[in-house]
Amino acid sequence: MILPKFSVRQDKDRVYVTIHVAHVRTTSIELDIDGDQLKFSASPYYLRLTFPGKVVEDEDSNAKFDAGTGDILVTLSKQTPGEHFENLDLLTSLLATRREQANVATNAARPLIEEIGTVDNSGGIDELLERARIDEDFDWEMPQQLDLGELQVGSAKYGFNQQYTGYLTHVHSTANEINEVVDPDHSTPESRRQHRIACENAKFDQEYYMENYLNDEDIQPLIKHPLSTDTLLDPEFTATEQQTMVNLPSKTLLISNKQAVYLGMVDLLFAYSLELRSHLGELTIESAWAIGAVSSTLSNLEQFSTLRETCVASYRRGLAYTLYRHWDLCERAMDDVRVICQNGRRAILKVFLDLKRVFDEHDVYYVYSKLFLDDYCVWLQVGASDEVLKSLADKLAHIEVEQEEVEWDLDALEDRVLMSSDSEAEEEEKEEQEAQEEPTRRPLIEML
């Protein structure tokens, strides 16, 4: 069966579902309303939507078919007039079954560390959700380490929520210039981290950094440019974005380390924001590589434990792998991340849908959509918490990365540049003075 294109909207008392089906017979159309579910079929199309609340068939409910456009407009009444249905624009969540939605709610409510025999769900879903809110009051500086002893060589896990293996077995025989992991399928989180740091140290170019620090005429406009993601903060999803959400894989995400998922999101948002800002709000044909190279999550399959180490790693790669390597530019990009997080999961989802588009269009780097971006786009609709994102944005507003933390002695490099610049200026001034003070010599032969 084919999943048709569809969109959903609501008013105070009704829900409107527009379903696009081409070349179907009206006699084959079937609609079934069952509490919070709408089932539609018209060979070869099939659609099942699960709403956040219950709908009913009454005298105001109807379905109209426009043969010219191929659109069916289904109007359903809400069982409780005036009830607001949350997240009707997050189409992937509407496609989930009742069981999948219950699993998401139950898993969201489960504590990060659970003692067998202590969980009591008798209080119902409201109590579960309240406990989920409390559980997700993360300490962004408290590491949540993996038990590395349980990771067996040859069964390395990576990707979103560390749930994939085998995708990068032959990565070195492809034109993948993002990956820095020597042998992804025989690596551990610690080996990947150590290798990442070594690669960053080898890649950092002192002369490049000092030149950008001294001659930053081209960089200052990038720093002062208005937030490049303003258009992404529009709460309305485009038709293309809606179709991308509909086409996302249907799956239940059981998150084993929620904090690491949020931190990986920060890393990817920074890489995206820095690339946008480096080109005054535009992406280029090289953007997939540029974003992947800056993101530790993509380039080294990194899983972070604290917000500070996430920020430090982002700054390090922003100063070692990019076209413009300037501290103030990195700070500006991280502030962009804060603003996006402050605007909630819809703003972030728009970014990740754009990231997915960029990587899907690349012949080699599409693998990162399979490993990370598809799942992030699903998770942002059904699992991410706006409260947690606001907490994260607040933490980003107060965290300050010091130059000493990147370990490249940037203060000394900047001082050296300034001293060299002052010396050159003094030398030029001295030469000018000497030229002015030099006496005018009389010609050897004077004209009579």
Short mmCIF file of C-alpha atoms in Angstrom, two decimals:
data_model
loop_
_atom_site.label_atom_id
_atom_site.label_comp_id
_atom_site.label_asym_id
_atom_site.label_seq_id
_atom_site.Cartn_x
_atom_site.Cartn_y
_atom_site.Cartn_z
CA MET A 1 0.00 0.00 0.00
CA ILE A 2 1.09 3.58 -0.69
CA LEU A 3 1.13 6.26 1.98
CA PRO A 4 -0.59 9.33 0.47
CA LYS A 5 0.43 12.94 1.00
CA PHE A 6 -1.61 14.54 3.74
CA SER A 7 -1.84 17.57 6.01
CA VAL A 8 -3.76 18.24 9.23
CA ARG A 9 -5.14 21.41 10.78
CA GLN A 10 -7.72 22.26 13.41
CA ASP A 11 -9.99 24.93 14.75
CA LYS A 12 -11.74 25.13 18.09
CA ASP A 13 -14.18 22.28 17.50
CA ARG A 14 -12.98 20.32 14.46
CA VAL A 15 -10.01 18.60 12.85
CA TYR A 16 -9.46 18.83 9.08
CA VAL A 17 -7.40 16.22 7.23
CA THR A 18 -6.51 16.81 3.58
CA ILE A 19 -5.47 13.62 1.79
CA HIS A 20 -4.06 13.76 -1.74
CA VAL A 21 -4.81 10.68 -3.83
CA ALA A 22 -4.44 10.58 -7.59
CA HIS A 23 -6.67 8.60 -9.93
CA VAL A 24 -8.84 6.69 -7.45
CA ARG A 25 -12.45 5.67 -7.75
CA THR A 26 -14.75 7.21 -5.22
CA THR A 27 -16.40 3.82 -4.74
CA SER A 28 -13.11 2.44 -3.37
CA ILE A 29 -12.76 5.09 -0.66
CA GLU A 30 -13.26 3.85 2.89
CA LEU A 31 -13.08 5.90 6.09
CA ASP A 32 -13.18 4.55 9.63
CA ILE A 33 -13.25 6.65 12.80
CA ASP A 34 -12.33 4.89 16.05
CA GLY A 35 -11.84 7.18 19.04
CA ASP A 36 -8.48 8.84 18.46
CA GLN A 37 -7.81 7.14 15.11
CA LEU A 38 -8.72 7.85 11.50
CA LYS A 39 -8.22 5.06 8.96
CA PHE A 40 -8.43 5.83 5.27
CA SER A 41 -8.08 3.45 2.34
CA ALA A 42 -8.58 3.78 -1.40
CA SER A 43 -6.54 1.28 -3.38
CA PRO A 44 -3.55 1.57 -3.64
CA TYR A 45 -3.47 4.15 -0.79
CA TYR A 46 -3.72 3.56 2.96
CA LEU A 47 -3.40 6.03 5.82
CA ARG A 48 -3.83 5.62 9.59
CA LEU A 49 -3.56 8.68 11.86
CA THR A 50 -3.58 8.61 15.66
CA PHE A 51 -4.60 11.98 17.13
CA PRO A 52 -3.68 13.35 20.58
CA GLY A 53 -7.39 13.40 21.45
CA LYS A 54 -10.62 11.70 20.44
CA VAL A 55 -12.77 12.59 17.44
CA VAL A 56 -16.34 11.59 16.57
CA GLU A 57 -18.54 11.26 13.53
CA ASP A 58 -21.55 13.53 13.88
CA GLU A 59 -23.73 15.68 11.68
CA ASP A 60 -20.90 18.18 11.20
CA SER A 61 -18.45 15.51 10.05
CA ASN A 62 -18.05 14.85 6.35
CA ALA A 63 -15.67 13.98 3.54
CA LYS A 64 -15.47 15.84 0.23
CA PHE A 65 -13.55 14.69 -2.85
CA ASP A 66 -12.23 17.16 -5.41
CA ALA A 67 -11.63 15.14 -8.58
CA GLY A 68 -9.77 18.06 -10.17
CA THR A 69 -7.04 18.25 -7.53
CA GLY A 70 -7.27 14.69 -6.24
CA ASP A 71 -7.76 15.98 -2.68
CA ILE A 72 -10.11 14.53 -0.10
CA LEU A 73 -11.01 16.90 2.74
CA VAL A 74 -12.12 14.99 5.83
CA THR A 75 -13.81 17.03 8.57
CA LEU A 76 -14.07 15.45 12.02
CA SER A 77 -15.60 16.84 15.20
CA LYS A 78 -13.66 16.76 18.44
CA GLN A 79 -15.28 14.69 21.16
CA THR A 80 -14.51 17.53 23.58
CA PRO A 81 -15.28 20.85 21.84
CA GLY A 82 -12.64 23.47 22.50
CA GLU A 83 -9.90 20.92 23.20
CA HIS A 84 -6.58 21.81 21.57
CA PHE A 85 -4.78 18.91 19.90
CA GLU A 86 -1.03 19.33 20.36
CA ASN A 87 1.55 18.77 17.62
CA LEU A 88 -0.73 18.14 14.66
CA ASP A 89 2.02 19.53 12.43
CA LEU A 90 4.47 16.83 13.58
CA LEU A 91 3.28 14.34 11.01
CA THR A 92 5.56 11.46 11.96
CA SER A 93 4.02 11.32 15.43
CA LEU A 94 0.52 11.10 13.90
CA LEU A 95 1.56 8.03 11.92
CA ALA A 96 2.60 6.13 15.05
CA THR A 97 0.32 3.37 16.31
CA ARG A 98 -1.34 3.53 19.71
CA ARG A 99 1.14 1.00 21.04
CA GLU A 100 4.09 2.99 19.71
CA GLN A 101 2.78 6.19 21.27
CA ALA A 102 2.24 4.38 24.58
CA ASN A 103 5.78 2.99 24.40
CA VAL A 104 7.18 6.47 23.79
CA ALA A 105 5.26 7.91 26.76
CA THR A 106 6.23 5.03 29.03
CA ASN A 107 9.87 5.11 27.97
CA ALA A 108 10.00 8.87 28.41
CA ALA A 109 8.73 8.42 31.93
CA ARG A 110 11.27 5.75 32.85
CA PRO A 111 14.12 7.01 35.06
CA LEU A 112 17.65 7.05 33.64
CA ILE A 113 18.60 4.45 36.26
CA GLU A 114 15.83 2.08 37.23
CA GLU A 115 15.86 -0.41 40.09
CA ILE A 116 13.94 -3.59 39.35
CA GLY A 117 10.74 -3.86 41.32
CA THR A 118 10.47 -0.18 42.25
CA VAL A 119 8.46 1.17 39.33
CA ASP A 120 4.78 1.70 39.98
CA ASN A 121 2.72 2.95 37.05
CA SER A 122 -0.60 2.76 38.90
CA GLY A 123 -0.89 6.54 38.88
CA GLY A 124 -1.67 6.56 35.16
CA ILE A 125 -0.13 8.39 32.23
CA ASP A 126 -0.35 11.86 33.84
CA GLU A 127 1.85 10.71 36.69
CA LEU A 128 4.22 9.04 34.25
CA LEU A 129 4.59 12.24 32.25
CA GLU A 130 5.17 14.27 35.40
CA ARG A 131 7.90 11.85 36.43
CA ALA A 132 9.36 12.15 32.93
CA ARG A 133 9.55 15.91 33.35
CA ILE A 134 11.39 15.49 36.65
CA ASP A 135 13.69 12.80 35.25
CA GLU A 136 14.69 15.06 32.36
CA ASP A 137 15.82 17.89 34.61
CA PHE A 138 19.37 17.11 33.51
CA ASP A 139 22.57 18.29 35.11
CA TRP A 140 24.32 19.19 31.86
CA GLU A 141 27.74 19.02 33.54
CA MET A 142 27.24 15.60 35.16
CA PRO A 143 28.80 12.92 32.92
CA GLN A 144 26.77 9.86 32.02
CA GLN A 145 29.49 7.44 31.03
CA LEU A 146 29.04 4.23 29.10
CA ASP A 147 30.31 1.03 30.67
CA LEU A 148 33.19 0.54 28.26
CA GLY A 149 33.92 -2.87 29.68
CA GLU A 150 30.72 -4.22 28.16
CA LEU A 151 31.67 -3.16 24.65
CA GLN A 152 33.18 -6.11 22.82
CA VAL A 153 35.70 -5.57 20.05
CA GLY A 154 34.10 -6.37 16.71
CA SER A 155 30.62 -5.31 17.80
CA ALA A 156 31.09 -1.56 17.96
CA LYS A 157 27.89 0.48 18.15
CA TYR A 158 27.56 4.00 16.83
CA GLY A 159 25.02 6.37 15.33
CA PHE A 160 21.91 7.79 16.98
CA ASN A 161 21.56 6.30 20.47
CA GLN A 162 24.53 4.00 19.70
CA GLN A 163 22.24 1.53 17.93
CA TYR A 164 23.93 0.81 14.59
CA THR A 165 26.83 -1.31 13.40
CA GLY A 166 28.21 -2.39 10.04
CA TYR A 167 27.30 0.78 8.14
CA LEU A 168 30.94 1.97 7.95
CA THR A 169 32.69 -1.37 7.44
CA HIS A 170 34.09 -0.32 4.04
CA VAL A 171 34.17 3.42 4.65
CA HIS A 172 37.86 3.75 3.67
CA SER A 173 37.18 2.32 0.22
CA THR A 174 34.70 5.12 -0.49
CA ALA A 175 35.18 8.84 -1.07
CA ASN A 176 34.11 9.62 2.49
CA GLU A 177 36.27 12.56 3.62
CA ILE A 178 34.23 13.22 6.75
CA ASN A 179 35.07 10.05 8.66
CA GLU A 180 38.23 10.13 10.79
CA VAL A 181 37.73 6.86 12.68
CA VAL A 182 40.36 4.32 11.61
CA ASP A 183 38.18 1.22 11.98
CA PRO A 184 34.65 2.19 13.03
CA ASP A 185 33.34 -1.36 13.50
CA HIS A 186 36.25 -2.33 15.77
CA SER A 187 36.40 0.85 17.84
CA THR A 188 35.25 1.94 21.28
CA PRO A 189 33.91 5.32 22.40
CA GLU A 190 37.21 5.98 24.20
CA SER A 191 39.39 5.04 21.21
CA ARG A 192 37.32 7.27 18.96
CA ARG A 193 37.62 10.17 21.38
CA GLN A 194 41.38 9.85 21.72
CA HIS A 195 41.80 9.64 17.96
CA ARG A 196 39.53 12.66 17.45
CA ILE A 197 41.62 14.79 19.77
CA ALA A 198 44.82 13.64 18.05
CA CYS A 199 43.38 14.53 14.63
CA GLU A 200 42.34 17.97 15.84
CA ASN A 201 45.78 18.65 17.28
CA ALA A 202 47.41 17.62 14.00
CA LYS A 203 44.97 19.67 11.93
CA PHE A 204 45.23 22.92 13.88
CA ASP A 205 47.39 25.41 11.96
CA GLN A 206 48.96 28.17 14.04
CA GLU A 207 49.82 30.34 11.04
CA TYR A 208 46.30 30.01 9.64
CA TYR A 209 44.76 31.00 12.97
CA MET A 210 47.10 33.99 13.44
CA GLU A 211 46.48 35.21 9.90
CA ASN A 212 42.68 35.08 10.43
CA TYR A 213 43.07 36.81 13.79
CA LEU A 214 45.13 39.68 12.34
CA ASN A 215 43.40 40.10 8.98
CA ASP A 216 39.75 39.60 9.81
CA GLU A 217 38.19 42.14 7.44
CA ASP A 218 36.30 39.35 5.68
CA ILE A 219 35.35 37.62 8.93
CA GLN A 220 33.84 40.55 10.84
CA PRO A 221 30.82 40.82 8.48
CA LEU A 222 30.15 37.11 9.13
CA ILE A 223 30.21 37.71 12.89
CA LYS A 224 27.91 40.73 12.63
CA HIS A 225 25.50 39.10 10.20
CA PRO A 226 21.95 38.68 11.62
CA LEU A 227 20.99 35.23 12.77
CA SER A 228 21.19 33.12 9.65
CA THR A 229 18.44 30.77 10.79
CA ASP A 230 15.64 33.34 11.04
CA THR A 231 13.69 31.67 8.22
CA LEU A 232 13.98 28.33 10.03
CA LEU A 233 12.26 29.73 13.11
CA ASP A 234 8.95 30.06 11.22
CA PRO A 235 6.65 27.59 13.01
CA GLU A 236 4.94 26.61 9.74
CA PHE A 237 6.41 23.65 7.86
CA THR A 238 6.67 23.84 4.08
CA ALA A 239 5.04 21.23 1.87
CA THR A 240 8.49 19.73 1.21
CA GLU A 241 9.23 19.51 4.94
CA GLN A 242 5.86 17.89 5.59
CA GLN A 243 6.49 15.27 2.91
CA THR A 244 9.94 14.55 4.34
CA MET A 245 8.36 13.94 7.75
CA VAL A 246 5.78 11.61 6.22
CA ASN A 247 8.54 9.63 4.48
CA LEU A 248 10.58 9.14 7.65
CA PRO A 249 10.92 5.54 8.83
CA SER A 250 8.26 4.42 11.30
CA LYS A 251 9.99 3.22 14.45
CA THR A 252 9.86 3.30 18.22
CA LEU A 253 12.95 4.94 19.72
CA LEU A 254 13.93 3.60 23.14
CA ILE A 255 16.60 6.05 24.26
CA SER A 256 19.28 4.57 26.52
CA ASN A 257 21.13 7.85 27.18
CA LYS A 258 18.85 10.87 26.74
CA GLN A 259 21.46 13.43 27.76
CA ALA A 260 23.90 12.17 25.11
CA VAL A 261 21.19 12.52 22.44
CA TYR A 262 20.59 16.16 23.40
CA LEU A 263 24.34 16.88 23.44
CA GLY A 264 24.81 15.30 20.02
CA MET A 265 22.04 17.59 18.82
CA VAL A 266 24.00 20.63 20.11
CA ASP A 267 27.10 19.45 18.26
CA LEU A 268 25.19 19.14 14.98
CA LEU A 269 23.42 22.48 15.44
CA PHE A 270 26.79 24.18 15.96
CA ALA A 271 28.28 22.68 12.80
CA TYR A 272 25.22 23.73 10.80
CA SER A 273 25.11 27.25 12.27
CA LEU A 274 28.83 27.82 11.68
CA GLU A 275 28.50 26.74 8.05
CA LEU A 276 25.49 29.02 7.51
CA ARG A 277 27.22 31.96 9.14
CA SER A 278 30.43 31.37 7.14
CA HIS A 279 28.46 31.95 3.93
CA LEU A 280 26.10 34.69 5.12
CA GLY A 281 23.15 32.37 5.53
CA GLU A 282 23.62 30.22 2.44
CA LEU A 283 24.66 26.61 2.02
CA THR A 284 26.99 25.48 -0.78
CA ILE A 285 27.77 22.27 -2.65
CA GLU A 286 30.54 21.68 -0.10
CA SER A 287 28.28 22.14 2.92
CA ALA A 288 27.74 18.43 3.56
CA TRP A 289 31.49 17.92 3.95
CA ALA A 290 31.98 21.17 5.89
CA ILE A 291 29.23 20.35 8.40
CA GLY A 292 30.38 16.76 8.75
CA ALA A 293 33.99 17.78 9.30
CA VAL A 294 33.10 20.22 12.10
CA SER A 295 30.67 17.84 13.80
CA SER A 296 32.41 15.40 16.15
CA THR A 297 29.21 13.35 16.09
CA LEU A 298 29.52 12.68 12.36
CA SER A 299 33.27 12.73 11.80
CA ASN A 300 34.26 10.68 14.85
CA LEU A 301 30.99 9.04 15.97
CA GLU A 302 31.45 10.89 19.27
CA GLN A 303 29.03 10.54 22.18
CA PHE A 304 29.36 13.41 24.64
CA SER A 305 28.84 13.30 28.39
CA THR A 306 28.67 16.99 29.37
CA LEU A 307 27.66 20.23 27.70
CA ARG A 308 31.04 21.82 28.35
CA GLU A 309 33.00 19.08 26.58
CA THR A 310 30.52 19.35 23.69
CA CYS A 311 31.18 23.09 23.38
CA VAL A 312 34.95 22.70 23.70
CA ALA A 313 35.02 20.04 20.98
CA SER A 314 32.88 22.27 18.74
CA TYR A 315 35.24 25.21 19.19
CA ARG A 316 38.29 23.02 18.52
CA ARG A 317 36.90 21.76 15.25
CA GLY A 318 35.62 25.21 14.34
CA LEU A 319 39.19 26.49 14.67
CA ALA A 320 40.86 23.61 12.84
CA TYR A 321 38.65 22.51 9.94
CA THR A 322 36.78 25.54 8.64
CA LEU A 323 37.43 28.16 5.99
CA TYR A 324 37.40 30.96 8.58
CA ARG A 325 39.07 30.14 11.90
CA HIS A 326 38.21 32.84 14.36
CA TRP A 327 37.26 32.61 18.04
CA ASP A 328 34.54 35.26 17.85
CA LEU A 329 32.94 33.45 14.91
CA CYS A 330 32.71 30.27 16.96
CA GLU A 331 31.14 32.17 19.84
CA ARG A 332 28.59 33.70 17.48
CA ALA A 333 27.67 30.29 16.03
CA MET A 334 27.21 28.84 19.53
CA ASP A 335 24.88 31.74 20.35
CA ASP A 336 22.89 30.82 17.24
CA VAL A 337 22.52 27.33 18.74
CA ARG A 338 21.20 28.86 21.96
CA VAL A 339 18.56 30.87 20.06
CA ILE A 340 17.43 27.84 18.06
CA CYS A 341 17.09 25.74 21.23
CA GLN A 342 15.21 28.54 22.94
CA ASN A 343 12.65 28.43 20.13
CA GLY A 344 11.89 24.79 20.82
CA ARG A 345 11.81 21.54 18.94
CA ARG A 346 10.00 22.85 15.85
CA ALA A 347 12.86 25.24 15.15
CA ILE A 348 15.37 22.43 15.71
CA LEU A 349 13.33 20.05 13.57
CA LYS A 350 13.45 22.54 10.70
CA VAL A 351 17.25 22.59 10.98
CA PHE A 352 17.47 18.80 11.02
CA LEU A 353 15.12 18.48 8.06
CA ASP A 354 17.45 20.82 6.18
CA LEU A 355 20.46 18.81 7.34
CA LYS A 356 18.78 15.64 6.10
CA ARG A 357 18.14 17.26 2.73
CA VAL A 358 21.80 18.29 2.39
CA PHE A 359 23.13 14.84 3.26
CA ASP A 360 20.47 12.91 1.33
CA GLU A 361 21.51 14.71 -1.84
CA HIS A 362 25.15 13.58 -1.55
CA ASP A 363 26.27 10.35 -3.21
CA VAL A 364 28.51 9.34 -0.29
CA TYR A 365 27.42 11.23 2.80
CA TYR A 366 23.77 10.09 2.67
CA VAL A 367 24.89 7.35 5.09
CA TYR A 368 24.85 9.94 7.89
CA SER A 369 21.11 10.42 7.37
CA LYS A 370 20.67 6.70 8.00
CA LEU A 371 22.94 6.75 11.06
CA PHE A 372 21.81 9.98 12.69
CA LEU A 373 19.55 12.45 10.91
CA ASP A 374 16.50 10.28 10.17
CA ASP A 375 16.28 9.25 13.82
CA TYR A 376 16.84 12.79 15.07
CA CYS A 377 13.95 13.97 12.85
CA VAL A 378 11.69 11.29 14.34
CA TRP A 379 12.88 11.84 17.93
CA LEU A 380 12.36 15.61 17.73
CA GLN A 381 8.69 14.96 16.97
CA VAL A 382 7.91 12.18 19.44
CA GLY A 383 10.60 12.23 22.14
CA ALA A 384 12.25 15.62 22.60
CA SER A 385 11.03 17.90 25.40
CA ASP A 386 10.57 21.66 24.97
CA GLU A 387 11.20 22.06 28.70
CA VAL A 388 14.54 20.28 28.43
CA LEU A 389 15.44 22.36 25.37
CA LYS A 390 14.74 25.59 27.25
CA SER A 391 16.88 24.33 30.12
CA LEU A 392 19.62 23.58 27.62
CA ALA A 393 19.30 27.04 26.05
CA ASP A 394 19.56 28.64 29.50
CA LYS A 395 22.71 26.66 30.22
CA LEU A 396 24.21 27.69 26.86
CA ALA A 397 23.52 31.32 27.73
CA HIS A 398 25.65 31.02 30.86
CA ILE A 399 28.41 28.67 29.78
CA GLU A 400 31.61 30.37 28.71
CA VAL A 401 34.37 28.44 26.97
CA GLU A 402 37.85 29.72 27.82
CA GLN A 403 40.62 29.72 25.24
CA GLU A 404 42.78 27.65 27.57
CA GLU A 405 40.27 24.80 27.30
CA VAL A 406 41.07 24.12 23.64
CA GLU A 407 44.72 23.54 24.68
CA TRP A 408 46.36 25.37 21.76
CA ASP A 409 47.71 28.36 23.70
CA LEU A 410 45.61 30.78 21.65
CA ASP A 411 46.37 33.71 23.98
CA ALA A 412 50.09 33.38 23.25
CA LEU A 413 49.45 33.16 19.50
CA GLU A 414 47.31 36.29 19.56
CA ASP A 415 49.92 38.15 21.63
CA ARG A 416 52.58 37.09 19.15
CA VAL A 417 50.52 38.41 16.27
CA LEU A 418 49.96 41.74 18.00
CA MET A 419 53.64 42.11 18.92
CA SER A 420 54.70 41.29 15.37
CA SER A 421 52.16 43.75 14.01
CA ASP A 422 53.38 46.49 16.39
CA SER A 423 57.01 45.83 15.44
CA GLU A 424 56.22 46.07 11.74
CA ALA A 425 54.31 49.31 12.30
CA GLU A 426 57.24 50.79 14.27
CA GLU A 427 59.70 49.74 11.58
CA GLU A 428 57.60 51.35 8.85
CA GLU A 429 57.28 54.55 10.88
CA LYS A 430 61.06 54.65 11.44
CA GLU A 431 61.77 54.24 7.72
CA GLU A 432 59.37 57.07 6.89
CA GLN A 433 61.07 59.38 9.37
CA GLU A 434 64.50 58.56 8.03
CA ALA A 435 63.35 59.27 4.52
CA GLN A 436 62.02 62.68 5.56
CA GLU A 437 65.19 63.61 7.48
CA GLU A 438 67.66 62.60 4.74
CA PRO A 439 69.34 65.84 3.36
CA THR A 440 68.83 66.74 -0.25
CA ARG A 441 72.05 65.99 -2.13
CA ARG A 442 73.47 68.53 -4.57
CA PRO A 443 73.87 67.30 -8.13
CA LEU A 444 77.40 66.60 -9.30
CA ILE A 445 77.05 69.07 -12.16
CA GLU A 446 75.19 72.26 -11.55
CA MET A 447 73.56 74.10 -14.35
CA LEU A 448 74.86 77.58 -14.83
#
